[in-house]
Amino acid sequence: MTVSTAELEMLVTLQRETFAYFIANTNPRTGLVADRTSPGSPASIAAVGLALTSYPIAVERGWWTRAEAVERTLATLRFLAATASGHNGFYYHFLDMTSGARFGGCELSTIDTALLVAGIHTAALYFTGAAPGEAEVRELGDLLYRRVDWSWAASDDGTLRHGWYPESGFLAPRWDRGYSEAMLLYVLALGSPTLSVDPAGYVAWTRTFERLSLYGFDQLYAGPLFIHQLPQLWLDLEGIRDERTRELGFDYFENSRRATLAQRAYAIENLAGFTAYGENAWGFTASNGPGPALHTVHGVPREFYGYLARGAPFGPDDGTLSPWAIVASLPFAPREVCAATRHAIDHLGLKNAHGPGFEASFNPTYPESSGRARGWVSPCKYGLNEGPIVVMVENYLTELVWTLWSGSPYVQRGLERAGFRATK
C-alpha cells in the first residue's frame, strides 16, 4: 500500500518529533540514553541501541548533519569500548547516565545487549566514508560486536540465557521456550565471526513456538506486539524462512502482519468491555500503566497494572493501550496503522502532551477526573518506545535499516546458520 500525501506528512512529522527524545535525553559526553523521561532515570542500553540506529535516519532526513551524527556516534562507541560497565562483551541492563557504572544491582542482560549491538552494527554499516571519524566508527563497531562472548551465555543445549549477576551467576530463565524477541539475539550470536553459538539451540527454541488460529489468522503466537516488532526493526524477514516457518508456509513478516490484525480484531470485539477499544484503538505491548490499583468501573471490578508486557487476546489486559506499538506495525498493516495513528492524534490528542511525539501509553477505562477521551496518560516516555517509531517509519518508507543489514556478512551468516532460505 502506498500512503497518501497527508499520511506521509503525518508519519514523517511524527518520526521527526519522536527523534527529539534522543536529543533531549542523551548525555552527549557518554552517548548514554535515559531509559525514560522521569527525573533520575538511568541509561538503558537498549535505548542506546535504538538511538544509534536512529542517527543514520536523522542524517538521511536532514535533521542532523553527517558530522553531528558521527560525533555523537563516536562519543557513544568510545565510551562503551573503554568505560561502560559490563562483562565478556555484554552490558548491564541499566547504567548510570554519567559514569556508566552498573545501576541498582541490575542484571547483565543478553537481550538488551543484543539491542545495543544492533545499533552499534547499524552505525558501522552506515558510516562508510573515508573521513577519520567514520573509519573509527567502523573499527569500534566491529570491535564491540566481535568481543561479545555469546558462547559464554549459552547453556549446554545451545539456548541462550537471559542474564547474569556477578554476585550469583546466570539467571535460571533461558530463551528456550515460546516465540519472542530473542530472534534478534540468536541471529547476532550465530553470526559472530569470533564467539558464536551452535545453531542447535536456535532450532530447539523455534520448535517450541505455539501455532494458533486467532480471529481467523493462523499464526505463531506472541501476545505483546513488541515481540513481533523489535527483531524486525533490523532484520528484513520478508521472503525468507527458517525450518519452523517452512513448515508453516509463511514467513515471520507475514506472521507479524497476522498478529497485528488479530490484535485489532480483539479490540473491535472487546468482550471485556474496556472503554474506547475499537478498529482504531488497539496496541497491546510492554508499556507503562496506571496501577497497581483495584477499582470498580461502571459496576465491574478491575485490576490495573503498572509497567507490564500486555498482550492480546490472552492478556494481561487492563485497558492500557500504546500508540507507539501501532506505529511500529506500519510495514505489516499500513492502512490500519495509518487510520489508527490519525485517530490517536486527532481524536485522542496523544501527541506532544508530555514533550514531542506520542505518549507512551494511555488508559481511558481507568477512573480519573480529566474528562478527556484518552483518560489516564503515562506521565513519562521511554526510549524503548520511541525508537521503534523512528526506525519502522523509515523501514516502511525507504527500507534504510533493512538494506544496511542485508549487506552485512555477519547478519547473513547468522541468518544462514539459523536455517533461513529465500522462498521461491
Short mmCIF file of C-alpha atoms in Angstrom, two decimals:
data_model
loop_
_atom_site.label_atom_id
_atom_site.label_comp_id
_atom_site.label_asym_id
_atom_site.label_seq_id
_atom_site.Cartn_x
_atom_site.Cartn_y
_atom_site.Cartn_z
CA MET A 1 0.00 0.00 0.00
CA THR A 2 1.21 3.50 -0.87
CA VAL A 3 0.31 6.12 1.73
CA SER A 4 -1.38 9.35 0.72
CA THR A 5 0.44 12.68 0.81
CA ALA A 6 -1.36 13.60 4.03
CA GLU A 7 -0.47 10.27 5.63
CA LEU A 8 3.16 10.63 4.55
CA GLU A 9 3.32 14.08 6.12
CA MET A 10 1.75 12.73 9.31
CA LEU A 11 4.25 9.86 9.55
CA VAL A 12 7.38 11.89 8.82
CA THR A 13 6.30 14.65 11.22
CA LEU A 14 5.71 12.09 13.95
CA GLN A 15 9.04 10.44 13.16
CA ARG A 16 10.92 13.75 13.43
CA GLU A 17 9.16 14.72 16.66
CA THR A 18 9.91 11.30 18.14
CA PHE A 19 13.61 11.56 17.31
CA ALA A 20 13.70 14.55 19.67
CA TYR A 21 13.68 12.04 22.55
CA PHE A 22 17.27 11.12 21.70
CA ILE A 23 18.32 14.76 21.59
CA ALA A 24 16.74 15.71 24.91
CA ASN A 25 17.54 12.57 26.90
CA THR A 26 21.12 11.72 25.95
CA ASN A 27 24.32 12.63 27.76
CA PRO A 28 26.40 14.00 24.86
CA ARG A 29 29.67 13.16 26.59
CA THR A 30 28.91 9.47 27.10
CA GLY A 31 26.24 8.91 24.45
CA LEU A 32 24.12 7.13 27.05
CA VAL A 33 20.35 7.49 26.64
CA ALA A 34 17.89 7.69 29.53
CA ASP A 35 15.52 4.78 29.89
CA ARG A 36 12.63 7.22 30.48
CA THR A 37 11.92 10.90 30.94
CA SER A 38 11.33 10.77 34.69
CA PRO A 39 13.98 12.57 36.82
CA GLY A 40 16.96 10.45 37.83
CA SER A 41 16.37 7.80 35.20
CA PRO A 42 19.34 5.54 34.47
CA ALA A 43 20.53 4.85 30.96
CA SER A 44 19.01 1.90 29.11
CA ILE A 45 21.46 0.05 26.87
CA ALA A 46 18.53 -0.93 24.66
CA ALA A 47 17.64 2.75 24.22
CA VAL A 48 21.27 3.43 23.27
CA GLY A 49 20.98 0.80 20.54
CA LEU A 50 17.84 2.46 19.21
CA ALA A 51 19.50 5.87 19.31
CA LEU A 52 22.49 4.62 17.32
CA THR A 53 20.08 3.16 14.77
CA SER A 54 18.18 6.45 14.56
CA TYR A 55 21.23 8.64 13.86
CA PRO A 56 21.64 7.49 10.23
CA ILE A 57 17.93 8.13 9.73
CA ALA A 58 18.38 11.66 11.11
CA VAL A 59 21.14 12.24 8.55
CA GLU A 60 19.07 10.92 5.66
CA ARG A 61 16.07 13.01 6.74
CA GLY A 62 18.13 16.18 7.17
CA TRP A 63 17.52 16.54 10.92
CA TRP A 64 21.26 16.25 11.62
CA THR A 65 24.36 16.79 9.59
CA ARG A 66 26.54 13.76 8.94
CA ALA A 67 29.27 15.34 11.05
CA GLU A 68 26.88 15.76 14.00
CA ALA A 69 25.82 12.13 13.77
CA VAL A 70 29.42 10.92 13.56
CA GLU A 71 30.37 12.99 16.61
CA ARG A 72 27.53 11.58 18.75
CA THR A 73 28.10 8.04 17.50
CA LEU A 74 31.82 8.19 18.22
CA ALA A 75 31.25 9.53 21.72
CA THR A 76 28.92 6.60 22.36
CA LEU A 77 31.18 3.89 20.95
CA ARG A 78 34.31 5.20 22.66
CA PHE A 79 32.50 5.25 26.00
CA LEU A 80 31.15 1.74 25.50
CA ALA A 81 34.57 0.44 24.49
CA ALA A 82 36.52 1.93 27.38
CA THR A 83 34.26 2.84 30.31
CA ALA A 84 30.72 1.41 30.43
CA SER A 85 30.22 -1.48 32.86
CA GLY A 86 29.90 -4.99 31.50
CA HIS A 87 31.43 -8.44 31.33
CA ASN A 88 32.53 -10.65 28.43
CA GLY A 89 31.30 -8.07 25.93
CA PHE A 90 27.81 -7.87 27.45
CA TYR A 91 26.49 -4.82 29.31
CA TYR A 92 24.31 -4.28 32.32
CA HIS A 93 20.66 -3.58 31.57
CA PHE A 94 20.84 -0.12 33.16
CA LEU A 95 23.86 2.15 33.56
CA ASP A 96 24.49 5.40 35.41
CA MET A 97 23.99 8.21 32.89
CA THR A 98 27.27 9.91 33.81
CA SER A 99 29.71 7.25 34.97
CA GLY A 100 28.45 4.26 33.01
CA ALA A 101 28.53 2.17 36.18
CA ARG A 102 26.08 -0.67 36.78
CA PHE A 103 22.84 0.82 38.09
CA GLY A 104 20.92 -0.51 41.08
CA GLY A 105 22.32 -4.02 41.11
CA CYS A 106 20.67 -4.85 37.78
CA GLU A 107 21.50 -7.90 35.69
CA LEU A 108 23.84 -8.26 32.75
CA SER A 109 21.20 -8.61 30.04
CA THR A 110 21.63 -10.71 26.91
CA ILE A 111 18.60 -9.36 25.02
CA ASP A 112 19.33 -5.74 25.89
CA THR A 113 22.94 -6.22 24.82
CA ALA A 114 21.62 -7.59 21.53
CA LEU A 115 19.53 -4.44 21.03
CA LEU A 116 22.62 -2.35 21.80
CA VAL A 117 24.81 -4.36 19.42
CA ALA A 118 22.15 -3.99 16.72
CA GLY A 119 22.53 -0.22 16.97
CA ILE A 120 26.33 -0.45 17.03
CA HIS A 121 26.31 -2.64 13.94
CA THR A 122 23.92 -0.28 12.14
CA ALA A 123 26.33 2.60 12.72
CA ALA A 124 29.27 0.56 11.40
CA LEU A 125 27.29 -0.35 8.28
CA TYR A 126 26.14 3.21 7.59
CA PHE A 127 29.23 5.31 8.18
CA THR A 128 31.32 4.06 5.27
CA GLY A 129 33.01 7.35 4.35
CA ALA A 130 36.74 7.97 4.20
CA ALA A 131 36.76 10.61 6.94
CA PRO A 132 38.77 9.57 10.03
CA GLY A 133 35.72 9.74 12.27
CA GLU A 134 33.77 7.34 10.09
CA ALA A 135 36.69 4.93 9.91
CA GLU A 136 36.84 4.89 13.70
CA VAL A 137 33.09 4.22 13.90
CA ARG A 138 33.60 1.14 11.75
CA GLU A 139 36.62 -0.03 13.75
CA LEU A 140 34.94 0.39 17.12
CA GLY A 141 31.68 -1.07 15.85
CA ASP A 142 33.46 -4.20 14.67
CA LEU A 143 35.44 -4.44 17.91
CA LEU A 144 32.34 -4.17 20.10
CA TYR A 145 30.45 -6.81 18.13
CA ARG A 146 33.40 -9.23 17.96
CA ARG A 147 34.16 -9.06 21.68
CA VAL A 148 30.70 -10.21 22.81
CA ASP A 149 31.18 -13.79 24.02
CA TRP A 150 27.82 -15.22 23.01
CA SER A 151 29.09 -18.74 23.70
CA TRP A 152 29.65 -17.83 27.36
CA ALA A 153 25.92 -17.03 27.68
CA ALA A 154 24.84 -20.31 26.07
CA SER A 155 23.62 -23.26 28.12
CA ASP A 156 24.57 -26.88 27.45
CA ASP A 157 21.80 -27.32 24.87
CA GLY A 158 22.86 -24.19 22.99
CA THR A 159 19.97 -21.97 24.07
CA LEU A 160 20.91 -18.55 25.41
CA ARG A 161 20.41 -17.40 28.97
CA HIS A 162 18.51 -14.26 29.93
CA GLY A 163 21.25 -12.69 32.03
CA TRP A 164 23.90 -12.88 34.73
CA TYR A 165 24.64 -11.38 38.14
CA PRO A 166 28.24 -11.07 39.31
CA GLU A 167 27.05 -12.00 42.80
CA SER A 168 25.20 -15.20 41.91
CA GLY A 169 25.88 -16.18 38.31
CA PHE A 170 23.44 -16.85 35.49
CA LEU A 171 19.70 -16.34 35.81
CA ALA A 172 17.68 -19.54 35.59
CA PRO A 173 15.44 -18.45 32.67
CA ARG A 174 16.67 -19.09 29.14
CA TRP A 175 15.48 -18.07 25.71
CA ASP A 176 14.34 -21.63 25.12
CA ARG A 177 10.55 -21.60 25.04
CA GLY A 178 7.97 -19.63 23.09
CA TYR A 179 8.13 -17.13 20.24
CA SER A 180 9.91 -13.99 21.48
CA GLU A 181 12.11 -11.03 20.61
CA ALA A 182 15.14 -13.34 21.05
CA MET A 183 15.10 -13.82 17.26
CA LEU A 184 17.48 -10.84 17.08
CA LEU A 185 19.68 -12.21 19.86
CA TYR A 186 20.10 -15.56 18.15
CA VAL A 187 20.87 -14.11 14.71
CA LEU A 188 23.58 -11.86 16.16
CA ALA A 189 25.01 -14.71 18.23
CA LEU A 190 25.00 -17.11 15.28
CA GLY A 191 26.58 -14.50 13.01
CA SER A 192 29.53 -13.63 15.24
CA PRO A 193 32.83 -14.31 13.47
CA THR A 194 34.61 -14.86 16.79
CA LEU A 195 32.47 -16.18 19.67
CA SER A 196 29.31 -17.62 18.15
CA VAL A 197 26.87 -20.30 19.32
CA ASP A 198 25.70 -23.65 17.98
CA PRO A 199 22.64 -23.45 15.69
CA ALA A 200 21.10 -26.37 17.57
CA GLY A 201 19.95 -24.02 20.32
CA TYR A 202 18.09 -21.82 17.85
CA VAL A 203 16.41 -24.78 16.19
CA ALA A 204 15.37 -26.23 19.55
CA TRP A 205 13.91 -22.89 20.59
CA THR A 206 11.84 -22.41 17.42
CA ARG A 207 10.29 -25.87 17.82
CA THR A 208 8.53 -24.60 20.95
CA PHE A 209 6.63 -21.84 19.11
CA GLU A 210 2.87 -22.25 19.56
CA ARG A 211 0.72 -22.19 16.45
CA LEU A 212 -2.81 -20.82 16.96
CA SER A 213 -5.70 -19.54 14.89
CA LEU A 214 -6.96 -16.26 16.34
CA TYR A 215 -9.76 -14.24 14.76
CA GLY A 216 -9.20 -16.19 11.55
CA PHE A 217 -5.44 -15.54 11.46
CA ASP A 218 -3.20 -18.61 11.61
CA GLN A 219 -0.01 -17.57 13.40
CA LEU A 220 2.88 -18.33 15.72
CA TYR A 221 1.58 -16.75 18.91
CA ALA A 222 3.13 -13.98 20.95
CA GLY A 223 0.74 -11.69 22.83
CA PRO A 224 2.61 -8.35 23.04
CA LEU A 225 3.32 -6.57 19.75
CA PHE A 226 6.90 -5.67 20.68
CA ILE A 227 7.86 -9.34 20.31
CA HIS A 228 6.93 -9.20 16.65
CA GLN A 229 8.40 -5.77 16.05
CA LEU A 230 11.76 -5.49 17.79
CA PRO A 231 13.74 -8.05 15.73
CA GLN A 232 12.30 -6.65 12.52
CA LEU A 233 13.49 -3.14 13.25
CA TRP A 234 16.75 -4.50 11.85
CA LEU A 235 16.06 -7.88 10.25
CA ASP A 236 14.19 -7.96 6.96
CA LEU A 237 12.38 -11.27 7.37
CA GLU A 238 10.03 -10.93 4.41
CA GLY A 239 10.59 -13.58 1.78
CA ILE A 240 12.90 -15.80 3.85
CA ARG A 241 12.00 -18.76 6.06
CA ASP A 242 13.74 -20.93 8.60
CA GLU A 243 12.82 -24.55 9.29
CA ARG A 244 9.87 -23.59 11.50
CA THR A 245 8.30 -21.18 9.03
CA ARG A 246 8.92 -23.52 6.09
CA GLU A 247 6.64 -25.95 7.94
CA LEU A 248 4.02 -23.19 8.28
CA GLY A 249 4.13 -21.99 4.71
CA PHE A 250 4.58 -18.31 5.57
CA ASP A 251 7.42 -16.14 6.89
CA TYR A 252 7.85 -14.14 10.11
CA PHE A 253 6.92 -10.89 8.37
CA GLU A 254 3.59 -12.38 7.36
CA ASN A 255 3.24 -13.79 10.87
CA SER A 256 3.61 -10.27 12.26
CA ARG A 257 1.00 -8.94 9.84
CA ARG A 258 -1.45 -11.57 11.06
CA ALA A 259 -0.65 -10.87 14.71
CA THR A 260 -1.20 -7.14 14.17
CA LEU A 261 -4.58 -7.67 12.52
CA ALA A 262 -5.59 -10.18 15.21
CA GLN A 263 -4.87 -7.57 17.90
CA ARG A 264 -7.06 -5.10 16.06
CA ALA A 265 -9.84 -7.69 15.79
CA TYR A 266 -9.58 -8.36 19.53
CA ALA A 267 -10.03 -4.64 20.24
CA ILE A 268 -13.03 -4.46 17.93
CA GLU A 269 -14.66 -7.45 19.65
CA ASN A 270 -13.83 -6.06 23.12
CA LEU A 271 -15.53 -8.79 25.13
CA ALA A 272 -14.21 -7.35 28.41
CA GLY A 273 -15.92 -4.01 27.74
CA PHE A 274 -12.93 -1.69 28.05
CA THR A 275 -13.55 1.95 27.17
CA ALA A 276 -12.64 3.25 23.68
CA TYR A 277 -11.38 -0.04 22.20
CA GLY A 278 -12.13 -0.37 18.50
CA GLU A 279 -10.81 -0.57 14.96
CA ASN A 280 -8.60 2.48 15.54
CA ALA A 281 -7.79 1.94 19.22
CA TRP A 282 -5.53 -1.04 19.93
CA GLY A 283 -1.82 -1.63 20.58
CA PHE A 284 -1.15 -4.16 23.34
CA THR A 285 2.51 -4.40 24.29
CA ALA A 286 5.05 -3.76 27.06
CA SER A 287 4.07 -0.41 28.49
CA ASN A 288 3.56 1.79 31.50
CA GLY A 289 0.17 1.65 33.20
CA PRO A 290 -1.89 3.45 35.83
CA GLY A 291 -1.59 0.79 38.56
CA PRO A 292 -1.11 -1.13 40.62
CA ALA A 293 -4.67 -0.42 41.69
CA LEU A 294 -8.09 -2.02 42.11
CA HIS A 295 -11.20 -0.08 41.07
CA THR A 296 -14.81 -0.83 40.29
CA VAL A 297 -15.63 0.88 37.00
CA HIS A 298 -19.31 1.02 35.95
CA GLY A 299 -20.02 -1.84 38.30
CA VAL A 300 -17.15 -4.02 37.05
CA PRO A 301 -14.21 -4.79 39.39
CA ARG A 302 -10.99 -4.18 37.50
CA GLU A 303 -7.32 -4.61 38.30
CA PHE A 304 -4.91 -2.07 36.82
CA TYR A 305 -1.19 -2.72 36.44
CA GLY A 306 1.95 -0.63 36.32
CA TYR A 307 4.69 -1.33 33.77
CA LEU A 308 3.84 -4.69 32.22
CA ALA A 309 4.02 -6.69 28.99
CA ARG A 310 0.38 -6.61 27.92
CA GLY A 311 -0.92 -8.91 25.20
CA ALA A 312 -3.94 -9.96 23.21
CA PRO A 313 -6.12 -11.93 23.22
CA PHE A 314 -4.99 -13.83 26.34
CA GLY A 315 -3.82 -10.80 28.29
CA PRO A 316 -2.85 -9.44 30.59
CA ASP A 317 -5.14 -6.59 29.61
CA ASP A 318 -6.30 -3.76 31.86
CA GLY A 319 -7.46 -1.25 29.25
CA THR A 320 -4.00 0.24 28.64
CA LEU A 321 -3.08 0.91 25.01
CA SER A 322 0.21 2.06 23.47
CA PRO A 323 0.09 4.19 20.31
CA TRP A 324 3.80 3.66 19.63
CA ALA A 325 3.09 -0.06 19.21
CA ILE A 326 0.59 0.76 16.49
CA VAL A 327 3.09 2.84 14.51
CA ALA A 328 5.80 0.17 14.89
CA SER A 329 3.49 -2.20 12.97
CA LEU A 330 3.41 0.16 9.96
CA PRO A 331 5.18 -2.16 7.48
CA PHE A 332 2.87 -5.05 8.40
CA ALA A 333 -0.51 -3.29 8.08
CA PRO A 334 -0.06 0.25 6.69
CA ARG A 335 -3.74 1.01 6.03
CA GLU A 336 -4.87 0.04 9.51
CA VAL A 337 -1.87 1.68 11.18
CA CYS A 338 -2.32 4.98 9.38
CA ALA A 339 -6.00 5.12 10.34
CA ALA A 340 -5.24 4.34 13.99
CA THR A 341 -2.37 6.83 14.08
CA ARG A 342 -4.62 9.58 12.75
CA HIS A 343 -7.24 8.67 15.36
CA ALA A 344 -4.66 8.84 18.17
CA ILE A 345 -3.52 12.28 17.04
CA ASP A 346 -6.76 13.97 16.04
CA HIS A 347 -9.35 12.33 18.30
CA LEU A 348 -7.39 11.30 21.38
CA GLY A 349 -4.79 14.08 21.46
CA LEU A 350 -1.97 11.68 22.28
CA LYS A 351 0.83 13.66 20.66
CA ASN A 352 3.04 16.30 22.25
CA ALA A 353 1.30 16.27 25.64
CA HIS A 354 4.48 15.33 27.54
CA GLY A 355 7.10 16.57 25.10
CA PRO A 356 7.40 15.90 21.35
CA GLY A 357 5.90 12.74 19.85
CA PHE A 358 3.43 10.14 21.02
CA GLU A 359 2.66 9.42 24.64
CA ALA A 360 3.94 6.06 25.87
CA SER A 361 0.52 4.68 26.82
CA PHE A 362 -2.98 5.66 27.91
CA ASN A 363 -5.96 4.05 29.61
CA PRO A 364 -9.44 5.51 29.04
CA THR A 365 -11.01 2.89 31.34
CA TYR A 366 -9.05 3.92 34.42
CA PRO A 367 -11.10 6.29 36.62
CA GLU A 368 -9.65 9.79 36.57
CA SER A 369 -11.18 13.25 36.55
CA SER A 370 -9.88 14.92 33.40
CA GLY A 371 -12.91 14.05 31.30
CA ARG A 372 -10.66 13.52 28.27
CA ALA A 373 -11.39 10.72 25.82
CA ARG A 374 -7.87 9.40 26.28
CA GLY A 375 -8.26 9.08 30.08
CA TRP A 376 -5.10 8.29 32.04
CA VAL A 377 -1.87 9.05 30.17
CA SER A 378 1.61 7.87 31.12
CA PRO A 379 3.48 10.76 32.74
CA CYS A 380 6.78 9.66 31.21
CA LYS A 381 8.09 8.39 27.91
CA TYR A 382 10.51 5.53 27.30
CA GLY A 383 13.40 5.28 24.85
CA LEU A 384 12.42 1.70 24.07
CA ASN A 385 9.02 3.01 22.94
CA GLU A 386 10.29 5.99 20.95
CA GLY A 387 12.98 4.31 18.86
CA PRO A 388 10.71 1.81 17.07
CA ILE A 389 8.61 4.67 15.69
CA VAL A 390 11.65 6.33 14.11
CA VAL A 391 13.03 3.07 12.69
CA MET A 392 9.83 1.41 11.45
CA VAL A 393 8.55 4.51 9.70
CA GLU A 394 11.87 4.67 7.86
CA ASN A 395 11.87 0.98 7.00
CA TYR A 396 8.38 1.33 5.56
CA LEU A 397 9.25 4.42 3.52
CA THR A 398 12.81 3.65 2.35
CA GLU A 399 13.91 0.30 3.89
CA LEU A 400 17.09 2.07 5.04
CA VAL A 401 17.96 -0.11 8.03
CA TRP A 402 16.81 -3.33 6.36
CA THR A 403 19.01 -2.52 3.36
CA LEU A 404 22.04 -1.80 5.53
CA TRP A 405 21.65 -5.10 7.34
CA SER A 406 21.09 -7.06 4.14
CA GLY A 407 24.65 -6.08 3.18
CA SER A 408 26.22 -7.31 6.42
CA PRO A 409 28.24 -10.54 6.17
CA TYR A 410 27.74 -11.10 9.90
CA VAL A 411 23.96 -10.84 9.63
CA GLN A 412 23.87 -13.03 6.53
CA ARG A 413 25.97 -15.64 8.32
CA GLY A 414 23.62 -15.52 11.29
CA LEU A 415 20.54 -15.98 9.13
CA GLU A 416 22.14 -18.80 7.16
CA ARG A 417 23.25 -20.64 10.30
CA ALA A 418 19.71 -20.25 11.68
CA GLY A 419 18.48 -22.05 8.59
CA PHE A 420 16.88 -19.12 6.74
CA ARG A 421 16.50 -19.55 3.00
CA ALA A 422 14.82 -17.38 0.39
CA THR A 423 11.39 -18.51 -0.70
CA LYS A 424 10.89 -19.29 -4.36
#
